[in-house]
Amino acid sequence: MSLLEPLAARYAYWLGLPAKETALPEASPEEVRAMPVILRMEKSTPPGRTPLLEAAASAALAVCLDERAQPGGEWHEPVREWVSGHIRKVSRRARGLHWQVAQEFPGVTVSVEGAEARALVPGRVVDVPKEIARLQIQGSDLPPDEPPAASPELPVLWLNPEVSMTVGKAAAQVGHGTMILASLLGDAELAAWGEHGYRCSVRTPTVAQWKALHPGEDPEGAWRERRVVAVRDAGFTEVDPGTVTVLAHYPG
């Protein structure tokens, strides 16, 4: 069974639920699991918002599909336990020495146009190393940018134009998007994406474009006919439960 199969099995179920029913019960504090996503945000040379989100989206998926996360690998059990429950991510910002220290913990770093993000192997929140826990979660953002047209060869993660999200929140959401996409792809498609380092484009559509892309009440049909999946947030931070934050579109 694919490590991401639980996401494929839950996808249609999640999107078909009324918004109020997507707020899943909170686990006991000692059992809450999350993937730390470290965003490099140097004070003197801040990254572009779009490339940073693209790096975060690719890094989160790369951890899940790394050979060390497969059966028999050293990351398999923590990744499997996390994917089987909430796929919560916690974005943190780092710079200077703190960014260098983050490289010492198990995970994958991705760079896009000079912007860097590192996704760490998920685990229990209570067990997060102090070097990572000290990194700030809130208090910073990046201004909107104007990226070029998305590559027709790469998946596109469309951010909801009617929902305001910090760069940290958006980084977690696009990471969810790449994971759901990967869970639904066949082996050949996944291998082809892997040859591109699981790169993707992150863009913000117009409201009209968003409504045209939205799967509505037929998530399975949207995937089968248009290769579109939706990320529906559980409402732990920033947005209301049931909010569709990202629409992920796979080319072809």
PDB file of C-alpha atoms in Angstrom:
ATOM      1  CA  MET A   1       0.000   0.000   0.000  1.00  0.00           C
ATOM      2  CA  SER A   2       1.257   3.466  -0.853  1.00  0.00           C
ATOM      3  CA  LEU A   3       2.249   5.573   2.128  1.00  0.00           C
ATOM      4  CA  LEU A   4      -0.149   8.283   0.909  1.00  0.00           C
ATOM      5  CA  GLU A   5      -3.093   5.950   0.308  1.00  0.00           C
ATOM      6  CA  PRO A   6      -4.972   7.139   3.434  1.00  0.00           C
ATOM      7  CA  LEU A   7      -5.182  10.595   1.825  1.00  0.00           C
ATOM      8  CA  ALA A   8      -6.659   9.200  -1.376  1.00  0.00           C
ATOM      9  CA  ALA A   9      -9.216   7.227   0.624  1.00  0.00           C
ATOM     10  CA  ARG A  10     -10.278  10.266   2.674  1.00  0.00           C
ATOM     11  CA  TYR A  11     -10.273  12.869  -0.078  1.00  0.00           C
ATOM     12  CA  ALA A  12     -13.809  12.499  -1.452  1.00  0.00           C
ATOM     13  CA  TYR A  13     -15.148  12.027   2.070  1.00  0.00           C
ATOM     14  CA  TRP A  14     -13.612  15.257   3.313  1.00  0.00           C
ATOM     15  CA  LEU A  15     -14.828  17.429   0.473  1.00  0.00           C
ATOM     16  CA  GLY A  16     -18.342  16.016   0.587  1.00  0.00           C
ATOM     17  CA  LEU A  17     -18.897  16.919   4.229  1.00  0.00           C
ATOM     18  CA  PRO A  18     -20.635  20.084   5.376  1.00  0.00           C
ATOM     19  CA  ALA A  19     -18.104  22.604   6.655  1.00  0.00           C
ATOM     20  CA  LYS A  20     -19.067  22.196  10.321  1.00  0.00           C
ATOM     21  CA  GLU A  21     -18.326  18.476  10.168  1.00  0.00           C
ATOM     22  CA  THR A  22     -14.733  18.944   8.991  1.00  0.00           C
ATOM     23  CA  ALA A  23     -13.558  20.232  12.381  1.00  0.00           C
ATOM     24  CA  LEU A  24     -12.203  16.908  13.586  1.00  0.00           C
ATOM     25  CA  PRO A  25     -11.889  16.352  17.338  1.00  0.00           C
ATOM     26  CA  GLU A  26      -8.588  17.460  18.805  1.00  0.00           C
ATOM     27  CA  ALA A  27      -6.222  14.690  19.853  1.00  0.00           C
ATOM     28  CA  SER A  28      -4.815  14.669  23.368  1.00  0.00           C
ATOM     29  CA  PRO A  29      -1.886  17.108  23.618  1.00  0.00           C
ATOM     30  CA  GLU A  30       0.699  14.376  23.956  1.00  0.00           C
ATOM     31  CA  GLU A  31      -0.478  12.663  20.753  1.00  0.00           C
ATOM     32  CA  VAL A  32      -0.812  15.613  18.371  1.00  0.00           C
ATOM     33  CA  ARG A  33       1.537  15.079  15.417  1.00  0.00           C
ATOM     34  CA  ALA A  34       2.756  17.635  12.904  1.00  0.00           C
ATOM     35  CA  MET A  35       5.346  18.203  10.216  1.00  0.00           C
ATOM     36  CA  PRO A  36       7.569  21.221  10.917  1.00  0.00           C
ATOM     37  CA  VAL A  37       8.097  23.313   7.778  1.00  0.00           C
ATOM     38  CA  ILE A  38      10.991  25.737   8.163  1.00  0.00           C
ATOM     39  CA  LEU A  39      10.893  28.811   5.930  1.00  0.00           C
ATOM     40  CA  ARG A  40      14.165  30.649   5.408  1.00  0.00           C
ATOM     41  CA  MET A  41      13.439  34.357   5.830  1.00  0.00           C
ATOM     42  CA  GLU A  42      16.653  36.334   6.060  1.00  0.00           C
ATOM     43  CA  LYS A  43      16.077  39.871   7.307  1.00  0.00           C
ATOM     44  CA  SER A  44      18.362  41.573   4.804  1.00  0.00           C
ATOM     45  CA  THR A  45      17.403  39.456   1.786  1.00  0.00           C
ATOM     46  CA  PRO A  46      13.832  38.174   2.213  1.00  0.00           C
ATOM     47  CA  PRO A  47      12.660  35.627  -0.349  1.00  0.00           C
ATOM     48  CA  GLY A  48       9.867  36.117  -2.816  1.00  0.00           C
ATOM     49  CA  ARG A  49       6.519  34.917  -1.499  1.00  0.00           C
ATOM     50  CA  THR A  50       5.670  32.712  -4.470  1.00  0.00           C
ATOM     51  CA  PRO A  51       8.997  30.853  -4.766  1.00  0.00           C
ATOM     52  CA  LEU A  52       9.028  30.295  -1.001  1.00  0.00           C
ATOM     53  CA  LEU A  53       5.565  28.711  -1.155  1.00  0.00           C
ATOM     54  CA  GLU A  54       6.628  26.582  -4.116  1.00  0.00           C
ATOM     55  CA  ALA A  55       9.673  25.376  -2.193  1.00  0.00           C
ATOM     56  CA  ALA A  56       7.550  24.507   0.847  1.00  0.00           C
ATOM     57  CA  ALA A  57       5.017  22.599  -1.260  1.00  0.00           C
ATOM     58  CA  SER A  58       7.704  20.478  -2.893  1.00  0.00           C
ATOM     59  CA  ALA A  59       9.618  19.872   0.340  1.00  0.00           C
ATOM     60  CA  ALA A  60       6.586  18.523   2.217  1.00  0.00           C
ATOM     61  CA  LEU A  61       5.876  15.970  -0.488  1.00  0.00           C
ATOM     62  CA  ALA A  62       9.537  15.076  -0.919  1.00  0.00           C
ATOM     63  CA  VAL A  63       9.726  13.937   2.714  1.00  0.00           C
ATOM     64  CA  CYS A  64       6.757  11.604   2.208  1.00  0.00           C
ATOM     65  CA  LEU A  65       8.156  10.077  -0.976  1.00  0.00           C
ATOM     66  CA  ASP A  66      11.789   9.899   0.125  1.00  0.00           C
ATOM     67  CA  GLU A  67      13.150   6.339   0.117  1.00  0.00           C
ATOM     68  CA  ARG A  68      13.775   6.702   3.854  1.00  0.00           C
ATOM     69  CA  ALA A  69       9.994   7.082   4.368  1.00  0.00           C
ATOM     70  CA  GLN A  70       9.181   3.837   2.571  1.00  0.00           C
ATOM     71  CA  PRO A  71       8.723   0.490   4.371  1.00  0.00           C
ATOM     72  CA  GLY A  72      11.970  -0.477   6.061  1.00  0.00           C
ATOM     73  CA  GLY A  73      13.300   3.085   5.990  1.00  0.00           C
ATOM     74  CA  GLU A  74      14.254   5.068   9.071  1.00  0.00           C
ATOM     75  CA  TRP A  75      11.485   7.622   8.513  1.00  0.00           C
ATOM     76  CA  HIS A  76       8.708   5.171   7.696  1.00  0.00           C
ATOM     77  CA  GLU A  77       6.988   4.826  11.052  1.00  0.00           C
ATOM     78  CA  PRO A  78       6.778   8.539  11.960  1.00  0.00           C
ATOM     79  CA  VAL A  79       5.600   9.482   8.458  1.00  0.00           C
ATOM     80  CA  ARG A  80       3.075   6.626   8.325  1.00  0.00           C
ATOM     81  CA  GLU A  81       1.609   7.506  11.725  1.00  0.00           C
ATOM     82  CA  TRP A  82       1.276  11.146  10.727  1.00  0.00           C
ATOM     83  CA  VAL A  83      -0.305  10.519   7.321  1.00  0.00           C
ATOM     84  CA  SER A  84      -2.778   8.082   8.874  1.00  0.00           C
ATOM     85  CA  GLY A  85      -4.221  10.862  11.050  1.00  0.00           C
ATOM     86  CA  HIS A  86      -4.282  14.667  10.699  1.00  0.00           C
ATOM     87  CA  ILE A  87      -1.776  15.924   8.160  1.00  0.00           C
ATOM     88  CA  ARG A  88      -1.070  18.969  10.270  1.00  0.00           C
ATOM     89  CA  LYS A  89       1.933  21.123   9.419  1.00  0.00           C
ATOM     90  CA  VAL A  90       3.480  23.883  11.517  1.00  0.00           C
ATOM     91  CA  SER A  91       5.390  26.518   9.569  1.00  0.00           C
ATOM     92  CA  ARG A  92       8.251  28.294  11.328  1.00  0.00           C
ATOM     93  CA  ARG A  93      10.635  30.963  10.110  1.00  0.00           C
ATOM     94  CA  ALA A  94      14.389  30.899  10.513  1.00  0.00           C
ATOM     95  CA  ARG A  95      17.412  32.884   9.449  1.00  0.00           C
ATOM     96  CA  GLY A  96      21.153  32.882   9.919  1.00  0.00           C
ATOM     97  CA  LEU A  97      22.500  30.330  12.340  1.00  0.00           C
ATOM     98  CA  HIS A  98      19.019  29.079  13.227  1.00  0.00           C
ATOM     99  CA  TRP A  99      18.473  28.121   9.580  1.00  0.00           C
ATOM    100  CA  GLN A 100      21.782  26.282   9.512  1.00  0.00           C
ATOM    101  CA  VAL A 101      20.910  24.387  12.687  1.00  0.00           C
ATOM    102  CA  ALA A 102      17.579  23.296  11.157  1.00  0.00           C
ATOM    103  CA  GLN A 103      19.543  21.483   8.436  1.00  0.00           C
ATOM    104  CA  GLU A 104      20.844  19.069  11.058  1.00  0.00           C
ATOM    105  CA  PHE A 105      17.413  17.536  11.678  1.00  0.00           C
ATOM    106  CA  PRO A 106      15.969  14.819   9.397  1.00  0.00           C
ATOM    107  CA  GLY A 107      14.122  16.288   6.453  1.00  0.00           C
ATOM    108  CA  VAL A 108      14.381  17.677   2.928  1.00  0.00           C
ATOM    109  CA  THR A 109      15.362  21.194   1.829  1.00  0.00           C
ATOM    110  CA  VAL A 110      14.106  22.588  -1.474  1.00  0.00           C
ATOM    111  CA  SER A 111      15.302  25.780  -3.145  1.00  0.00           C
ATOM    112  CA  VAL A 112      13.272  27.676  -5.745  1.00  0.00           C
ATOM    113  CA  GLU A 113      14.722  30.830  -7.275  1.00  0.00           C
ATOM    114  CA  GLY A 114      16.819  31.395  -4.172  1.00  0.00           C
ATOM    115  CA  ALA A 115      13.946  30.832  -1.731  1.00  0.00           C
ATOM    116  CA  GLU A 116      14.464  27.886   0.612  1.00  0.00           C
ATOM    117  CA  ALA A 117      12.174  25.742   2.735  1.00  0.00           C
ATOM    118  CA  ARG A 118      12.942  22.623   4.729  1.00  0.00           C
ATOM    119  CA  ALA A 119      10.260  20.097   5.671  1.00  0.00           C
ATOM    120  CA  LEU A 120      11.213  17.926   8.632  1.00  0.00           C
ATOM    121  CA  VAL A 121      10.122  14.396   9.392  1.00  0.00           C
ATOM    122  CA  PRO A 122       6.807  14.697  11.296  1.00  0.00           C
ATOM    123  CA  GLY A 123       6.439  13.663  14.904  1.00  0.00           C
ATOM    124  CA  ARG A 124       4.622  14.422  18.127  1.00  0.00           C
ATOM    125  CA  VAL A 125       4.449  18.146  18.839  1.00  0.00           C
ATOM    126  CA  VAL A 126       5.531  17.554  22.432  1.00  0.00           C
ATOM    127  CA  ASP A 127       8.740  15.979  21.121  1.00  0.00           C
ATOM    128  CA  VAL A 128       9.802  18.851  18.835  1.00  0.00           C
ATOM    129  CA  PRO A 129      13.486  19.580  19.521  1.00  0.00           C
ATOM    130  CA  LYS A 130      14.101  22.816  21.384  1.00  0.00           C
ATOM    131  CA  GLU A 131      16.184  24.136  18.483  1.00  0.00           C
ATOM    132  CA  ILE A 132      13.074  23.916  16.278  1.00  0.00           C
ATOM    133  CA  ALA A 133      10.493  24.856  18.920  1.00  0.00           C
ATOM    134  CA  ARG A 134      12.255  28.175  19.509  1.00  0.00           C
ATOM    135  CA  LEU A 135      11.661  29.262  15.905  1.00  0.00           C
ATOM    136  CA  GLN A 136       8.784  31.708  15.585  1.00  0.00           C
ATOM    137  CA  ILE A 137       5.504  30.584  14.058  1.00  0.00           C
ATOM    138  CA  GLN A 138       3.773  33.952  13.777  1.00  0.00           C
ATOM    139  CA  GLY A 139       4.710  37.585  13.381  1.00  0.00           C
ATOM    140  CA  SER A 140       6.009  37.814   9.822  1.00  0.00           C
ATOM    141  CA  ASP A 141       4.709  37.740   6.282  1.00  0.00           C
ATOM    142  CA  LEU A 142       5.860  38.598   2.799  1.00  0.00           C
ATOM    143  CA  PRO A 143       4.289  41.053   0.358  1.00  0.00           C
ATOM    144  CA  PRO A 144       2.414  39.756  -2.691  1.00  0.00           C
ATOM    145  CA  ASP A 145       4.520  39.337  -5.803  1.00  0.00           C
ATOM    146  CA  GLU A 146       3.770  39.022  -9.485  1.00  0.00           C
ATOM    147  CA  PRO A 147       5.031  35.665 -10.737  1.00  0.00           C
ATOM    148  CA  PRO A 148       5.095  34.809 -14.440  1.00  0.00           C
ATOM    149  CA  ALA A 149       2.586  32.487 -16.032  1.00  0.00           C
ATOM    150  CA  ALA A 150       2.591  29.008 -14.529  1.00  0.00           C
ATOM    151  CA  SER A 151       4.483  26.276 -16.352  1.00  0.00           C
ATOM    152  CA  PRO A 152       2.095  24.035 -18.338  1.00  0.00           C
ATOM    153  CA  GLU A 153       4.276  21.027 -17.422  1.00  0.00           C
ATOM    154  CA  LEU A 154       3.968  21.386 -13.653  1.00  0.00           C
ATOM    155  CA  PRO A 155       1.058  21.039 -11.209  1.00  0.00           C
ATOM    156  CA  VAL A 156      -0.474  24.356 -10.198  1.00  0.00           C
ATOM    157  CA  LEU A 157      -1.619  25.122  -6.671  1.00  0.00           C
ATOM    158  CA  TRP A 158      -4.257  27.860  -6.801  1.00  0.00           C
ATOM    159  CA  LEU A 159      -4.672  29.888  -3.592  1.00  0.00           C
ATOM    160  CA  ASN A 160      -8.202  30.905  -2.651  1.00  0.00           C
ATOM    161  CA  PRO A 161      -8.446  34.579  -3.746  1.00  0.00           C
ATOM    162  CA  GLU A 162     -11.160  35.299  -1.170  1.00  0.00           C
ATOM    163  CA  VAL A 163      -9.241  34.024   1.866  1.00  0.00           C
ATOM    164  CA  SER A 164      -6.375  35.892   3.504  1.00  0.00           C
ATOM    165  CA  MET A 165      -3.533  33.640   4.691  1.00  0.00           C
ATOM    166  CA  THR A 166      -0.102  34.418   6.104  1.00  0.00           C
ATOM    167  CA  VAL A 167       2.850  32.951   4.264  1.00  0.00           C
ATOM    168  CA  GLY A 168       3.170  30.320   6.989  1.00  0.00           C
ATOM    169  CA  LYS A 169      -0.448  29.223   6.677  1.00  0.00           C
ATOM    170  CA  ALA A 170      -0.259  29.202   2.893  1.00  0.00           C
ATOM    171  CA  ALA A 171       2.936  27.133   3.028  1.00  0.00           C
ATOM    172  CA  ALA A 172       1.146  24.449   5.021  1.00  0.00           C
ATOM    173  CA  GLN A 173      -1.844  24.476   2.678  1.00  0.00           C
ATOM    174  CA  VAL A 174       0.133  24.099  -0.545  1.00  0.00           C
ATOM    175  CA  GLY A 175       2.001  21.233   1.125  1.00  0.00           C
ATOM    176  CA  HIS A 176      -1.342  19.547   1.716  1.00  0.00           C
ATOM    177  CA  GLY A 177      -2.142  20.119  -1.956  1.00  0.00           C
ATOM    178  CA  THR A 178       0.950  18.362  -3.302  1.00  0.00           C
ATOM    179  CA  MET A 179       0.361  15.437  -0.947  1.00  0.00           C
ATOM    180  CA  ILE A 180      -3.256  14.940  -2.028  1.00  0.00           C
ATOM    181  CA  LEU A 181      -2.263  15.175  -5.686  1.00  0.00           C
ATOM    182  CA  ALA A 182       0.478  12.590  -5.235  1.00  0.00           C
ATOM    183  CA  SER A 183      -1.873  10.227  -3.426  1.00  0.00           C
ATOM    184  CA  LEU A 184      -4.144  10.102  -6.483  1.00  0.00           C
ATOM    185  CA  LEU A 185      -1.514   9.713  -9.201  1.00  0.00           C
ATOM    186  CA  GLY A 186      -0.465   6.477 -10.831  1.00  0.00           C
ATOM    187  CA  ASP A 187       3.076   5.189 -10.463  1.00  0.00           C
ATOM    188  CA  ALA A 188       4.212   6.441 -13.874  1.00  0.00           C
ATOM    189  CA  GLU A 189       2.853   9.946 -13.289  1.00  0.00           C
ATOM    190  CA  LEU A 190       4.392  10.107  -9.843  1.00  0.00           C
ATOM    191  CA  ALA A 191       7.752   8.989 -11.184  1.00  0.00           C
ATOM    192  CA  ALA A 192       7.587  11.621 -13.930  1.00  0.00           C
ATOM    193  CA  TRP A 193       6.813  14.330 -11.360  1.00  0.00           C
ATOM    194  CA  GLY A 194       9.676  13.070  -9.223  1.00  0.00           C
ATOM    195  CA  GLU A 195      12.071  13.627 -12.116  1.00  0.00           C
ATOM    196  CA  HIS A 196      11.213  17.327 -11.768  1.00  0.00           C
ATOM    197  CA  GLY A 197      11.875  17.241  -8.004  1.00  0.00           C
ATOM    198  CA  TYR A 198       8.119  17.483  -7.322  1.00  0.00           C
ATOM    199  CA  ARG A 199       8.279  21.093  -8.454  1.00  0.00           C
ATOM    200  CA  CYS A 200       5.012  22.991  -8.774  1.00  0.00           C
ATOM    201  CA  SER A 201       3.631  26.453  -9.429  1.00  0.00           C
ATOM    202  CA  VAL A 202       1.714  28.480  -6.849  1.00  0.00           C
ATOM    203  CA  ARG A 203      -0.613  31.143  -8.190  1.00  0.00           C
ATOM    204  CA  THR A 204      -3.672  33.170  -7.146  1.00  0.00           C
ATOM    205  CA  PRO A 205      -6.576  33.061  -9.624  1.00  0.00           C
ATOM    206  CA  THR A 206      -9.337  35.569 -10.080  1.00  0.00           C
ATOM    207  CA  VAL A 207     -12.542  34.863  -8.204  1.00  0.00           C
ATOM    208  CA  ALA A 208     -14.168  33.802 -11.464  1.00  0.00           C
ATOM    209  CA  GLN A 209     -11.326  31.398 -12.249  1.00  0.00           C
ATOM    210  CA  TRP A 210     -11.534  29.951  -8.741  1.00  0.00           C
ATOM    211  CA  LYS A 211     -15.255  29.285  -9.046  1.00  0.00           C
ATOM    212  CA  ALA A 212     -14.779  27.634 -12.427  1.00  0.00           C
ATOM    213  CA  LEU A 213     -12.042  25.359 -11.031  1.00  0.00           C
ATOM    214  CA  HIS A 214     -13.826  24.435  -7.794  1.00  0.00           C
ATOM    215  CA  PRO A 215     -14.927  20.767  -7.632  1.00  0.00           C
ATOM    216  CA  GLY A 216     -18.197  21.676  -5.927  1.00  0.00           C
ATOM    217  CA  GLU A 217     -20.073  18.594  -4.759  1.00  0.00           C
ATOM    218  CA  ASP A 218     -18.364  16.233  -7.181  1.00  0.00           C
ATOM    219  CA  PRO A 219     -14.708  15.891  -6.080  1.00  0.00           C
ATOM    220  CA  GLU A 220     -14.265  12.534  -7.772  1.00  0.00           C
ATOM    221  CA  GLY A 221     -15.625  13.879 -11.051  1.00  0.00           C
ATOM    222  CA  ALA A 222     -13.432  16.970 -10.841  1.00  0.00           C
ATOM    223  CA  TRP A 223     -10.382  14.768 -10.475  1.00  0.00           C
ATOM    224  CA  ARG A 224     -11.404  12.329 -13.175  1.00  0.00           C
ATOM    225  CA  GLU A 225     -12.425  14.969 -15.732  1.00  0.00           C
ATOM    226  CA  ARG A 226     -10.321  18.030 -14.892  1.00  0.00           C
ATOM    227  CA  ARG A 227      -7.528  16.694 -12.647  1.00  0.00           C
ATOM    228  CA  VAL A 228      -8.426  19.124  -9.879  1.00  0.00           C
ATOM    229  CA  VAL A 229      -8.403  18.404  -6.146  1.00  0.00           C
ATOM    230  CA  ALA A 230      -9.263  20.688  -3.240  1.00  0.00           C
ATOM    231  CA  VAL A 231      -7.608  21.269   0.122  1.00  0.00           C
ATOM    232  CA  ARG A 232     -10.265  21.739   2.768  1.00  0.00           C
ATOM    233  CA  ASP A 233      -8.924  23.076   6.061  1.00  0.00           C
ATOM    234  CA  ALA A 234      -9.839  21.636   9.437  1.00  0.00           C
ATOM    235  CA  GLY A 235      -9.900  25.116  10.954  1.00  0.00           C
ATOM    236  CA  PHE A 236      -7.146  24.852  13.552  1.00  0.00           C
ATOM    237  CA  THR A 237      -5.619  28.237  12.610  1.00  0.00           C
ATOM    238  CA  GLU A 238      -6.493  31.404  10.658  1.00  0.00           C
ATOM    239  CA  VAL A 239      -9.468  30.131   8.648  1.00  0.00           C
ATOM    240  CA  ASP A 240     -12.881  28.694   9.453  1.00  0.00           C
ATOM    241  CA  PRO A 241     -13.405  24.913   9.467  1.00  0.00           C
ATOM    242  CA  GLY A 242     -14.264  23.626   6.028  1.00  0.00           C
ATOM    243  CA  THR A 243     -12.615  26.458   4.107  1.00  0.00           C
ATOM    244  CA  VAL A 244     -11.211  25.358   0.774  1.00  0.00           C
ATOM    245  CA  THR A 245      -7.803  27.031   0.813  1.00  0.00           C
ATOM    246  CA  VAL A 246      -6.143  25.560  -2.282  1.00  0.00           C
ATOM    247  CA  LEU A 247      -7.195  23.963  -5.546  1.00  0.00           C
ATOM    248  CA  ALA A 248      -4.459  21.738  -6.946  1.00  0.00           C
ATOM    249  CA  HIS A 249      -4.464  21.039 -10.684  1.00  0.00           C
ATOM    250  CA  TYR A 250      -2.348  18.329 -12.290  1.00  0.00           C
ATOM    251  CA  PRO A 251      -1.537  18.940 -15.980  1.00  0.00           C
ATOM    252  CA  GLY A 252      -2.870  16.612 -18.618  1.00  0.00           C
TER     253      GLY A 252
END
